[in-house]
């Protein structure tokens, strides 16, 4: 097999993607190469294409919600076989020997290598990763919609594990979009009583179908005040500034507001709201390989799946426009049908 890999790349910030071929060189001893079948389009792909976080390295081949089959394995890869179906998410590598890696928190490794920064991602015919970061997919999972679980899904699943959320807990989810509609499904299957906070009440029925017991308008402060002191855990999935003081009031004593949406503006958090009621504010980034495997297993068992819209990969710029316009319902998956 040739080491040339064709895909779609942004050659500079805010540019449309165009066909691009790179020489991937010899396969690393611990690497696998995956022929991509489906790849989710995540909001973080947009952020990296546009260099919103100042971290991008061009050319950028986006795509970090990869589903595909292994087509080559390095000489030191023992656990994965050619033909096996795997998923690759936000990271493709980590150091494997720091404290975080050794305790299964590889996503917190300071040397963790993102799939689409300084590495070419999944909007391509093939993509490479360290074998540990290529997560075997459960057979029961519907592969055409599984991609978004690998970044969007793990982002909202990990907090439930990290913070020991119990089935007796009452959980709120702020923002019912790509992340939020998955958070509702996970929290409901977890056994929690679930409250959705959405700016779009026209989606209330759909929101209940995803698992919300209650739907509250996030634009109506009086409605939010009615659920004051009711939640154990509030997951914020939006990336726009909100009235954080008001949202903190929805928490019970010992409650926690957990941020997974990349709000770029600093968040003013009043100390008094934390002190009275002993409340916490926290955040988390995706998850490590073990947590990814646990999430996929849980999703398969409870039939949790993102609601997706499909675009062929060669219409990737239309898909990006659709997402940037806020029209995605609720995640986008690119189908890797040739030719590239
Ligand atoms: Zn490490
Ligand atoms: Zn993502």
Short mmCIF file of C-alpha atoms and ligand atoms in Angstrom, two decimals:
data_model
loop_
_atom_site.label_atom_id
_atom_site.label_comp_id
_atom_site.label_asym_id
_atom_site.label_seq_id
_atom_site.Cartn_x
_atom_site.Cartn_y
_atom_site.Cartn_z
CA UNK A 1 0.00 0.00 0.00
CA UNK A 2 1.23 3.47 -0.83
CA UNK A 3 2.05 5.91 1.98
CA UNK A 4 0.24 8.67 0.10
CA UNK A 5 -3.08 9.57 1.69
CA UNK A 6 -5.67 11.80 0.01
CA UNK A 7 -8.19 13.90 1.85
CA UNK A 8 -9.63 17.39 2.24
CA UNK A 9 -7.54 20.12 3.85
CA UNK A 10 -7.73 23.78 4.83
CA UNK A 11 -4.46 25.30 3.62
CA UNK A 12 -4.87 28.35 5.86
CA UNK A 13 -7.22 29.83 8.46
CA UNK A 14 -10.86 30.24 7.42
CA UNK A 15 -10.25 28.69 3.99
CA UNK A 16 -12.56 26.25 2.26
CA UNK A 17 -11.30 22.68 2.28
CA UNK A 18 -9.74 21.42 -0.92
CA UNK A 19 -8.41 18.07 -2.11
CA UNK A 20 -4.99 17.41 -0.61
CA UNK A 21 -2.58 14.47 -0.67
CA UNK A 22 0.25 13.90 1.80
CA UNK A 23 3.00 11.35 2.24
CA UNK A 24 2.41 9.69 5.62
CA UNK A 25 5.81 7.95 5.53
CA UNK A 26 6.43 4.48 6.95
CA UNK A 27 3.88 3.24 9.50
CA UNK A 28 5.15 3.56 13.09
CA UNK A 29 5.86 0.38 15.05
CA UNK A 30 2.94 1.05 17.44
CA UNK A 31 0.64 2.66 14.89
CA UNK A 32 -2.40 1.40 13.06
CA UNK A 33 -3.76 2.73 9.78
CA UNK A 34 -7.53 2.93 9.45
CA UNK A 35 -9.53 3.15 6.21
CA UNK A 36 -12.21 5.70 7.10
CA UNK A 37 -15.85 4.72 6.46
CA UNK A 38 -17.59 7.54 8.32
CA UNK A 39 -16.31 10.64 10.09
CA UNK A 40 -18.29 13.08 12.21
CA UNK A 41 -17.97 16.84 11.71
CA UNK A 42 -17.59 18.40 15.15
CA UNK A 43 -17.67 22.08 16.11
CA UNK A 44 -14.01 21.72 17.14
CA UNK A 45 -13.17 20.96 13.49
CA UNK A 46 -14.50 24.43 12.66
CA UNK A 47 -12.48 25.96 15.50
CA UNK A 48 -9.28 24.36 14.18
CA UNK A 49 -10.03 25.24 10.51
CA UNK A 50 -10.55 28.87 11.60
CA UNK A 51 -7.69 28.90 14.16
CA UNK A 52 -10.11 30.13 16.83
CA UNK A 53 -7.93 28.62 19.57
CA UNK A 54 -4.57 29.77 18.08
CA UNK A 55 -3.37 26.13 17.99
CA UNK A 56 -3.87 25.19 14.33
CA UNK A 57 -1.04 23.92 12.13
CA UNK A 58 -1.76 24.15 8.40
CA UNK A 59 -2.55 22.35 6.24
CA UNK A 60 -5.35 21.06 8.47
CA UNK A 61 -7.15 17.86 7.52
CA UNK A 62 -10.04 17.96 10.02
CA UNK A 63 -12.01 14.96 11.26
CA UNK A 64 -11.70 13.45 14.75
CA UNK A 65 -14.81 11.28 14.96
CA UNK A 66 -13.53 8.47 12.81
CA UNK A 67 -15.15 5.09 12.20
CA UNK A 68 -13.32 2.67 9.95
CA UNK A 69 -11.48 -0.60 9.50
CA UNK A 70 -7.84 -1.29 10.26
CA UNK A 71 -5.89 -1.81 7.05
CA UNK A 72 -2.32 -1.91 8.42
CA UNK A 73 -0.69 -2.50 11.80
CA UNK A 74 2.83 -1.65 12.98
CA UNK A 75 5.16 -4.48 13.99
CA UNK A 76 4.63 -3.88 17.74
CA UNK A 77 0.81 -3.82 17.61
CA UNK A 78 -0.46 -6.92 19.37
CA UNK A 79 -4.06 -6.17 20.29
CA UNK A 80 -5.64 -5.07 17.02
CA UNK A 81 -6.03 -6.96 13.77
CA UNK A 82 -6.38 -5.98 10.13
CA UNK A 83 -10.07 -5.80 9.23
CA UNK A 84 -11.17 -4.88 12.76
CA UNK A 85 -13.55 -1.92 13.07
CA UNK A 86 -12.40 0.87 15.37
CA UNK A 87 -13.16 4.44 16.30
CA UNK A 88 -10.69 7.32 16.73
CA UNK A 89 -11.61 10.48 18.63
CA UNK A 90 -9.89 13.73 19.64
CA UNK A 91 -6.46 12.16 20.32
CA UNK A 92 -4.25 9.79 18.35
CA UNK A 93 -1.40 9.43 20.82
CA UNK A 94 -0.08 10.17 24.30
CA UNK A 95 3.25 9.54 26.07
CA UNK A 96 2.05 6.32 27.81
CA UNK A 97 4.40 6.79 30.79
CA UNK A 98 3.36 9.94 32.68
CA UNK A 99 1.20 9.71 35.81
CA UNK A 100 -1.95 10.56 33.85
CA UNK A 101 -1.28 7.90 31.21
CA UNK A 102 -0.40 5.31 33.85
CA UNK A 103 -3.68 5.99 35.69
CA UNK A 104 -5.81 5.65 32.56
CA UNK A 105 -6.32 9.38 32.07
CA UNK A 106 -4.39 9.52 28.81
CA UNK A 107 -6.52 12.43 27.61
CA UNK A 108 -4.94 14.57 30.35
CA UNK A 109 -1.38 13.70 29.24
CA UNK A 110 0.55 16.91 28.55
CA UNK A 111 1.91 15.26 25.41
CA UNK A 112 -1.43 13.96 24.16
CA UNK A 113 -1.49 14.40 20.38
CA UNK A 114 -4.76 15.73 18.96
CA UNK A 115 -5.93 14.02 15.78
CA UNK A 116 -6.22 17.29 13.84
CA UNK A 117 -3.41 19.46 15.25
CA UNK A 118 0.03 18.64 13.84
CA UNK A 119 -1.49 15.39 12.54
CA UNK A 120 -3.82 14.70 9.64
CA UNK A 121 -7.37 13.76 10.57
CA UNK A 122 -10.24 11.71 9.24
CA UNK A 123 -11.57 13.75 6.31
CA UNK A 124 -9.33 11.50 4.25
CA UNK A 125 -9.28 8.01 2.84
CA UNK A 126 -7.13 6.76 5.71
CA UNK A 127 -5.89 8.00 9.08
CA UNK A 128 -3.27 6.76 11.53
CA UNK A 129 -3.15 6.55 15.31
CA UNK A 130 -1.34 4.82 18.13
CA UNK A 131 -3.10 1.46 18.53
CA UNK A 132 -4.22 2.29 22.11
CA UNK A 133 -6.20 5.27 20.80
CA UNK A 134 -8.01 3.16 18.16
CA UNK A 135 -10.98 1.91 20.16
CA UNK A 136 -12.68 -1.33 19.03
CA UNK A 137 -16.36 -0.69 18.28
CA UNK A 138 -19.00 -2.95 19.87
CA UNK A 139 -20.80 -4.98 17.19
CA UNK A 140 -24.19 -3.73 18.36
CA UNK A 141 -23.34 -0.12 17.54
CA UNK A 142 -24.82 1.34 14.35
CA UNK A 143 -21.63 2.41 12.57
CA UNK A 144 -23.13 5.06 10.30
CA UNK A 145 -24.00 7.21 13.32
CA UNK A 146 -21.32 6.09 15.80
CA UNK A 147 -18.70 8.70 14.80
CA UNK A 148 -20.02 11.58 16.91
CA UNK A 149 -19.88 9.41 20.04
CA UNK A 150 -16.08 9.49 19.81
CA UNK A 151 -15.81 13.21 20.57
CA UNK A 152 -19.28 14.61 21.29
CA UNK A 153 -20.41 11.49 23.12
CA UNK A 154 -17.36 11.03 25.34
CA UNK A 155 -17.33 14.74 26.17
CA UNK A 156 -20.73 14.50 27.86
CA UNK A 157 -20.35 10.92 29.17
CA UNK A 158 -17.01 11.41 30.95
CA UNK A 159 -18.37 13.92 33.51
CA UNK A 160 -20.91 11.35 34.75
CA UNK A 161 -18.06 8.96 35.55
CA UNK A 162 -15.52 11.53 36.76
CA UNK A 163 -17.93 13.06 39.26
CA UNK A 164 -19.65 9.85 40.34
CA UNK A 165 -23.14 10.90 39.26
CA UNK A 166 -25.72 8.62 40.89
CA UNK A 167 -29.06 7.40 39.49
CA UNK A 168 -30.73 9.24 42.35
CA UNK A 169 -29.24 12.55 41.17
CA UNK A 170 -31.07 15.31 39.36
CA UNK A 171 -29.08 16.44 36.34
CA UNK A 172 -29.53 19.55 34.21
CA UNK A 173 -28.20 19.97 30.66
CA UNK A 174 -27.77 23.49 29.28
CA UNK A 175 -27.95 23.73 25.48
CA UNK A 176 -29.68 21.03 23.45
CA UNK A 177 -27.49 20.79 20.37
CA UNK A 178 -24.81 18.39 19.21
CA UNK A 179 -23.48 17.78 22.73
CA UNK A 180 -26.66 18.39 24.71
CA UNK A 181 -28.87 15.92 22.85
CA UNK A 182 -26.33 13.21 23.69
CA UNK A 183 -26.00 14.39 27.31
CA UNK A 184 -29.78 13.99 27.73
CA UNK A 185 -29.65 10.41 26.43
CA UNK A 186 -26.71 9.43 28.65
CA UNK A 187 -28.10 11.07 31.80
CA UNK A 188 -31.52 9.47 31.25
CA UNK A 189 -30.02 6.01 30.70
CA UNK A 190 -27.87 6.62 33.81
CA UNK A 191 -31.14 6.72 35.78
CA UNK A 192 -31.16 10.42 36.62
CA UNK A 193 -34.03 12.87 36.59
CA UNK A 194 -33.11 15.13 33.69
CA UNK A 195 -33.90 18.80 33.09
CA UNK A 196 -33.08 20.39 29.73
CA UNK A 197 -32.36 24.12 29.45
CA UNK A 198 -32.87 25.24 25.87
CA UNK A 199 -33.12 28.55 24.04
CA UNK A 200 -35.49 26.96 21.53
CA UNK A 201 -38.73 25.74 23.08
CA UNK A 202 -40.01 24.71 19.63
CA UNK A 203 -37.71 21.72 20.11
CA UNK A 204 -39.32 20.79 23.46
CA UNK A 205 -40.98 17.61 22.16
CA UNK A 206 -37.77 16.43 20.54
CA UNK A 207 -35.90 17.31 23.73
CA UNK A 208 -38.24 15.09 25.76
CA UNK A 209 -37.76 12.30 23.24
CA UNK A 210 -33.98 12.49 23.86
CA UNK A 211 -34.64 11.88 27.56
CA UNK A 212 -35.52 15.15 29.29
CA UNK A 213 -38.19 14.86 32.00
CA UNK A 214 -38.46 18.65 32.18
CA UNK A 215 -37.74 21.40 29.65
CA UNK A 216 -36.94 24.95 30.79
CA UNK A 217 -36.41 28.00 28.58
CA UNK A 218 -32.83 29.20 29.05
CA UNK A 219 -33.98 32.65 27.89
CA UNK A 220 -36.59 33.04 30.62
CA UNK A 221 -35.02 34.00 33.94
CA UNK A 222 -38.32 33.60 35.79
CA UNK A 223 -38.59 30.00 34.55
CA UNK A 224 -35.00 29.29 35.58
CA UNK A 225 -35.67 30.72 39.05
CA UNK A 226 -38.54 28.25 39.45
CA UNK A 227 -36.06 25.36 39.40
CA UNK A 228 -33.69 27.00 41.90
CA UNK A 229 -32.10 24.65 44.43
CA UNK A 230 -33.21 21.51 42.54
CA UNK A 231 -30.17 20.04 40.72
CA UNK A 232 -27.17 18.00 41.85
CA UNK A 233 -25.27 18.44 38.61
CA UNK A 234 -25.58 20.95 35.76
CA UNK A 235 -23.74 20.23 32.52
CA UNK A 236 -23.12 23.27 30.32
CA UNK A 237 -22.74 22.33 26.65
CA UNK A 238 -23.10 25.77 25.03
CA UNK A 239 -20.20 27.95 23.88
CA UNK A 240 -21.83 31.31 24.54
CA UNK A 241 -21.81 33.37 27.75
CA UNK A 242 -24.89 32.89 29.96
CA UNK A 243 -26.06 34.23 33.32
CA UNK A 244 -23.78 31.95 35.33
CA UNK A 245 -24.92 33.40 38.67
CA UNK A 246 -28.52 32.51 37.87
CA UNK A 247 -27.58 29.02 36.65
CA UNK A 248 -25.56 28.35 39.82
CA UNK A 249 -28.75 29.03 41.78
CA UNK A 250 -30.39 25.96 40.16
CA UNK A 251 -27.94 23.77 42.11
CA UNK A 252 -28.68 22.20 45.44
CA UNK A 253 -26.08 22.45 48.25
CA UNK A 254 -22.95 20.51 47.19
CA UNK A 255 -24.09 20.84 43.57
CA UNK A 256 -21.69 21.18 40.68
CA UNK A 257 -21.79 23.13 37.43
CA UNK A 258 -19.63 21.33 34.87
CA UNK A 259 -18.52 23.03 31.66
CA UNK A 260 -17.85 21.09 28.46
CA UNK A 261 -18.75 23.82 25.95
CA UNK A 262 -15.74 25.92 24.93
CA UNK A 263 -16.98 29.34 26.03
CA UNK A 264 -14.18 31.64 24.85
CA UNK A 265 -15.08 34.55 27.14
CA UNK A 266 -13.94 34.32 30.79
CA UNK A 267 -16.81 33.22 33.04
CA UNK A 268 -17.60 35.54 35.96
CA UNK A 269 -18.37 33.26 38.91
CA UNK A 270 -19.47 35.01 42.13
CA UNK A 271 -17.61 33.57 45.13
CA UNK A 272 -20.68 33.93 47.31
CA UNK A 273 -22.64 31.49 45.11
CA UNK A 274 -19.88 28.90 45.61
CA UNK A 275 -19.43 29.47 49.32
CA UNK A 276 -23.08 29.40 50.30
CA UNK A 277 -24.19 25.88 49.48
CA UNK A 278 -20.62 24.63 49.01
CA UNK A 279 -20.94 24.53 45.22
CA UNK A 280 -18.30 23.68 42.59
CA UNK A 281 -17.52 24.68 39.03
CA UNK A 282 -15.44 22.36 36.86
CA UNK A 283 -14.70 21.25 33.32
CA UNK A 284 -13.29 18.25 31.45
CA UNK A 285 -11.84 17.38 28.02
CA UNK A 286 -13.11 14.24 26.20
CA UNK A 287 -11.82 11.00 27.80
CA UNK A 288 -9.09 8.36 27.72
CA UNK A 289 -9.16 5.02 25.89
CA UNK A 290 -10.72 3.03 28.75
CA UNK A 291 -13.45 5.60 29.22
CA UNK A 292 -14.07 5.70 25.47
CA UNK A 293 -14.53 1.92 25.45
CA UNK A 294 -16.86 2.11 28.47
CA UNK A 295 -18.91 4.85 26.77
CA UNK A 296 -19.26 2.87 23.52
CA UNK A 297 -20.32 -0.22 25.47
CA UNK A 298 -22.89 1.79 27.48
CA UNK A 299 -24.20 3.47 24.30
CA UNK A 300 -24.61 0.12 22.56
CA UNK A 301 -26.39 -1.41 25.59
CA UNK A 302 -28.84 1.49 25.94
CA UNK A 303 -29.27 2.22 22.21
CA UNK A 304 -27.87 5.71 22.63
CA UNK A 305 -27.06 7.27 19.27
CA UNK A 306 -26.52 10.74 17.96
CA UNK A 307 -29.19 12.05 15.61
CA UNK A 308 -27.21 12.69 12.46
CA UNK A 309 -27.39 14.24 9.02
CA UNK A 310 -25.21 12.69 6.33
CA UNK A 311 -23.16 14.43 3.66
CA UNK A 312 -20.79 12.74 1.21
CA UNK A 313 -17.18 13.67 1.99
CA UNK A 314 -16.81 15.53 -1.32
CA UNK A 315 -19.59 17.91 -0.11
CA UNK A 316 -17.59 18.67 3.04
CA UNK A 317 -17.69 22.43 2.44
CA UNK A 318 -21.51 22.33 2.29
CA UNK A 319 -21.50 20.35 5.54
CA UNK A 320 -19.22 22.92 7.18
CA UNK A 321 -21.51 25.75 6.02
CA UNK A 322 -24.52 23.90 7.43
CA UNK A 323 -22.81 23.48 10.82
CA UNK A 324 -21.45 27.05 10.91
CA UNK A 325 -24.98 28.35 10.22
CA UNK A 326 -26.22 26.51 13.32
CA UNK A 327 -28.45 24.28 11.21
CA UNK A 328 -27.04 20.86 12.14
CA UNK A 329 -29.68 18.55 13.68
CA UNK A 330 -27.89 17.43 15.70
CA UNK A 331 -24.54 16.11 14.45
CA UNK A 332 -23.15 15.77 10.93
CA UNK A 333 -21.49 12.63 9.58
CA UNK A 334 -19.45 12.58 6.38
CA UNK A 335 -19.76 9.39 4.38
CA UNK A 336 -16.48 8.34 2.84
CA UNK A 337 -17.66 7.32 -0.57
CA UNK A 338 -14.97 7.55 -3.24
CA UNK A 339 -13.37 8.79 -5.35
CA UNK A 340 -11.42 11.33 -3.32
ZN1 LIG B 1 1.33 10.72 29.24
ZN1 LIG B 2 -14.91 17.16 18.61
#
